[in-house]
Coordinates of C-alpha atoms and ligand atoms in Angstrom, one line a residue:
M102 CA 18.2 -2.2 23.0
T103 CA 18.2 -4.4 26.0
G104 CA 21.9 -4.8 26.8
R105 CA 21.9 -8.4 25.4
D106 CA 25.0 -9.3 23.4
P107 CA 23.7 -10.9 20.2
G108 CA 27.2 -12.0 19.2
V109 CA 27.2 -10.6 15.8
V110 CA 29.3 -8.2 13.7
V111 CA 27.3 -5.7 11.5
R112 CA 28.8 -5.0 8.1
P113 CA 27.7 -3.7 4.7
L114 CA 26.3 -6.4 2.3
T115 CA 27.9 -7.0 -1.0
H116 CA 27.1 -8.9 -4.1
A117 CA 29.0 -11.9 -2.7
D118 CA 26.4 -12.2 0.0
L119 CA 23.6 -12.8 -2.5
P120 CA 23.4 -16.6 -2.2
D121 CA 23.2 -16.4 1.6
L122 CA 20.8 -13.5 1.5
D123 CA 18.6 -15.4 -0.9
L124 CA 18.4 -18.4 1.4
L125 CA 17.6 -16.2 4.4
E126 CA 15.0 -14.2 2.5
R127 CA 13.1 -17.4 1.5
E128 CA 13.4 -18.8 5.0
L129 CA 11.9 -15.7 6.5
F130 CA 9.4 -14.5 3.9
G131 CA 8.3 -17.7 2.2
A132 CA 5.9 -16.9 -0.7
G133 CA 6.4 -13.2 -0.2
A134 CA 10.2 -13.4 -0.6
W135 CA 12.0 -11.1 -3.0
S136 CA 13.7 -13.0 -5.9
R137 CA 17.5 -13.1 -6.1
A138 CA 17.3 -10.6 -8.9
A139 CA 15.2 -8.2 -6.8
L140 CA 17.6 -8.6 -3.9
A141 CA 20.6 -7.8 -6.2
E142 CA 18.8 -4.7 -7.4
E143 CA 18.1 -3.7 -3.8
L144 CA 21.8 -4.0 -2.9
E145 CA 22.8 -1.6 -5.7
G146 CA 19.7 0.6 -6.0
P147 CA 19.9 4.4 -5.7
G148 CA 19.8 5.6 -2.1
R149 CA 19.9 2.0 -0.7
W150 CA 22.1 0.9 2.2
Y151 CA 22.1 -2.7 3.2
V152 CA 23.8 -4.3 6.2
G153 CA 24.2 -7.9 7.3
S154 CA 24.8 -9.3 10.8
Q155 CA 27.5 -12.0 10.8
D156 CA 27.8 -14.5 13.6
A157 CA 31.0 -13.5 15.4
V158 CA 32.1 -17.1 15.8
T159 CA 31.0 -19.0 12.7
G160 CA 31.0 -16.0 10.3
A161 CA 27.5 -17.1 9.0
L162 CA 25.1 -14.4 7.8
V163 CA 22.3 -14.5 10.3
G164 CA 20.5 -11.3 9.6
Y165 CA 20.1 -8.4 7.2
A166 CA 18.4 -5.0 6.9
G167 CA 18.1 -2.3 4.3
L168 CA 17.3 1.4 4.2
W169 CA 16.2 3.6 1.3
F170 CA 16.9 7.4 1.5
D171 CA 15.1 9.6 -1.0
G172 CA 16.9 12.8 -0.1
V173 CA 14.5 13.8 2.6
D174 CA 13.2 10.8 4.5
A175 CA 14.3 7.2 4.9
Q176 CA 12.3 3.9 4.6
V177 CA 13.1 0.6 6.3
M178 CA 13.0 -1.7 3.2
T179 CA 13.4 -4.9 5.1
I180 CA 14.8 -6.5 8.2
G181 CA 15.2 -10.2 9.1
T182 CA 17.0 -12.5 11.5
A183 CA 17.6 -16.2 10.8
T184 CA 15.0 -18.2 12.8
G185 CA 17.7 -20.0 14.8
H186 CA 19.1 -16.6 15.9
Q187 CA 15.9 -14.7 16.8
R188 CA 15.2 -13.2 20.2
R189 CA 18.8 -12.5 21.0
G190 CA 18.9 -8.9 20.0
V191 CA 20.1 -9.3 16.4
G192 CA 17.1 -7.4 15.0
A193 CA 17.6 -4.6 17.5
V194 CA 21.3 -4.2 16.5
L195 CA 20.4 -4.2 12.8
L196 CA 17.6 -1.6 13.3
A197 CA 19.9 0.6 15.4
A198 CA 22.5 0.5 12.5
L199 CA 19.8 1.6 10.0
L200 CA 18.7 4.4 12.3
E201 CA 22.3 5.6 12.9
R202 CA 22.8 5.7 9.2
A203 CA 19.5 7.6 8.7
R204 CA 20.6 10.2 11.2
E205 CA 24.1 10.5 9.6
I206 CA 22.6 11.2 6.2
G207 CA 20.2 13.7 7.5
A208 CA 16.9 11.9 7.1
A209 CA 14.0 13.8 8.8
H210 CA 11.9 10.7 9.4
V211 CA 12.1 7.0 9.0
Y212 CA 9.0 5.2 7.7
L213 CA 8.1 1.5 7.3
E214 CA 5.2 -0.8 6.7
V215 CA 4.7 -3.9 8.8
R216 CA 2.0 -6.7 8.8
V217 CA -0.5 -6.0 11.5
D218 CA -0.1 -9.6 12.7
N219 CA 3.7 -9.4 13.0
D220 CA 4.1 -9.1 16.7
P221 CA 7.9 -9.5 16.9
A222 CA 8.5 -6.8 14.3
L223 CA 6.0 -4.5 15.9
R224 CA 7.7 -4.9 19.2
L225 CA 11.1 -4.3 17.7
Y226 CA 9.9 -1.1 16.0
E227 CA 7.9 0.2 18.9
R228 CA 10.9 -0.3 21.3
A229 CA 13.0 1.8 18.9
G230 CA 10.4 4.6 19.1
F231 CA 8.3 4.1 16.0
V232 CA 4.7 5.0 16.2
R233 CA 1.7 3.7 14.2
M234 CA 0.4 6.2 11.7
G235 CA -2.2 4.4 9.8
R236 CA -3.5 1.1 8.4
R237 CA -3.2 0.1 4.8
R238 CA -6.0 -2.3 3.8
G239 CA -4.8 -5.4 2.0
Y240 CA -1.3 -4.1 1.6
Y241 CA 0.2 -7.7 1.6
Q242 CA -1.2 -9.7 -1.3
P243 CA -2.2 -12.3 -2.1
E244 CA -2.7 -13.0 1.6
D245 CA -4.8 -9.8 1.8
I246 CA -3.3 -8.8 5.1
D247 CA -3.3 -5.1 6.3
A248 CA -0.1 -3.2 7.1
W249 CA 0.6 -0.6 9.8
T250 CA 2.5 2.3 8.5
M251 CA 4.9 3.5 11.1
S252 CA 7.2 6.5 11.5
L253 CA 10.0 7.8 13.6
A254 CA 10.9 11.4 13.7
L255 CA 14.7 11.7 13.9
G256 CA 16.1 14.2 16.2
A257 CA 13.6 13.3 18.9
P258 CA 15.2 10.8 21.4
A259 CA 14.0 7.2 21.0
A260 CA 14.8 6.5 24.6
G261 CA 11.8 6.0 26.8
A262 CA 9.8 4.7 23.9
A263 CA 10.2 1.2 25.3
D264 CA 6.9 0.3 26.7
D265 CA 5.2 -3.0 26.7
E266 CA 1.8 -1.8 25.6
G267 CA 0.3 -1.8 22.1
Q268 CA 0.6 -5.4 21.1
G269 CA -2.0 -7.4 19.3
A270 CA -2.5 -5.2 16.3
Ligands
COA9 C1 11.2 -9.1 13.3 C2 12.5 -9.8 13.5 C3 13.5 -9.2 12.5 C4 13.1 -9.6 14.9 O1 14.4 -10.1 15.0 P1 15.1 -10.6 16.3 O2 16.5 -10.7 16.0 O3 14.3 -11.7 16.9 O4 14.8 -9.3 17.2 P2 15.3 -9.0 18.7 O5 15.9 -10.2 19.3 O6 16.0 -7.8 18.7 O7 13.9 -8.9 19.4 C5 13.0 -7.9 19.0 C6 11.8 -8.0 19.9 O8 10.8 -8.9 19.3 C7 10.4 -9.8 20.3 N1 10.2 -11.1 19.7 C8 11.1 -11.8 18.9 N2 10.5 -12.9 18.5 C9 9.3 -12.9 19.0 C10 8.2 -13.8 18.9 N3 8.3 -14.9 18.2 N4 7.1 -13.5 19.6 C11 7.0 -12.4 20.3 N5 8.0 -11.5 20.4 C12 9.1 -11.8 19.8 C13 11.6 -9.9 21.3 O9 11.1 -10.3 22.5 C14 12.1 -8.5 21.3 O10 11.4 -7.7 22.2 P3 12.1 -7.4 23.6 O11 13.3 -6.6 23.3 O12 11.0 -6.6 24.2 O13 12.3 -8.7 24.2 C15 12.5 -11.4 13.3 O14 11.4 -11.9 14.1 C16 12.3 -11.8 11.9 O15 13.2 -11.9 11.1 N6 11.0 -12.0 11.5 C17 10.7 -12.5 10.1 C18 10.9 -11.4 9.1 C19 10.1 -10.2 9.4 O16 8.9 -10.3 9.7 N7 10.7 -9.0 9.3 C20 10.0 -7.8 9.5 C21 9.3 -7.3 8.3 S1 8.5 -5.7 8.6

């Protein structure tokens, strides 16, 4: 976190958010976007916890993120910030909410996959203390783009993980 005030309120997502969520998902992930049905399943799926960030002034949904807890570890399922609201700290606030939740429910680790060419997401995760574990060849299809798998051991402080190296995966 950088001390920026992104001007959002983070709150749980509900079924009523699906139309806005669907729009954001397609804006951010294009051809790889989850369908509205898939998003609905995610919101209600076992072990899932989804939050949205709402513009404190307009009330618009400008970001969302989801976590899956399997009873031992947690997985970041997705995270996204509306293009017009990026680079203001919204992603960092959402990720912090997921990590706080993961700690509360006793997850030992948090895992995620991220496209190797997704510099903003890599920066976000590395600043939160995630480290790269391995590379999954062709994880994103049909584009055939590799993924980094990343992990964060909870219990170890994330502070101090903020360094500016490691870009350009
Ligand atoms: C990844 C994403 C969620 C970050 O959201 P955000 O609200 O911009 O995040 P923040 O403002 O907290 O910024 C996070 C970091 O990314 C950096 N960043 C954001 N956009 C960037 C860009 N276009 N190029 C380079 N760095 C960028 C910021 O500088 C910031 O680093 P800093 O704290 O060192 O300055 C957002 O870019 C996004 O929605 N991308 C499309 C969806 C996506 O790829 N999700 C991740 C799937 S794994």
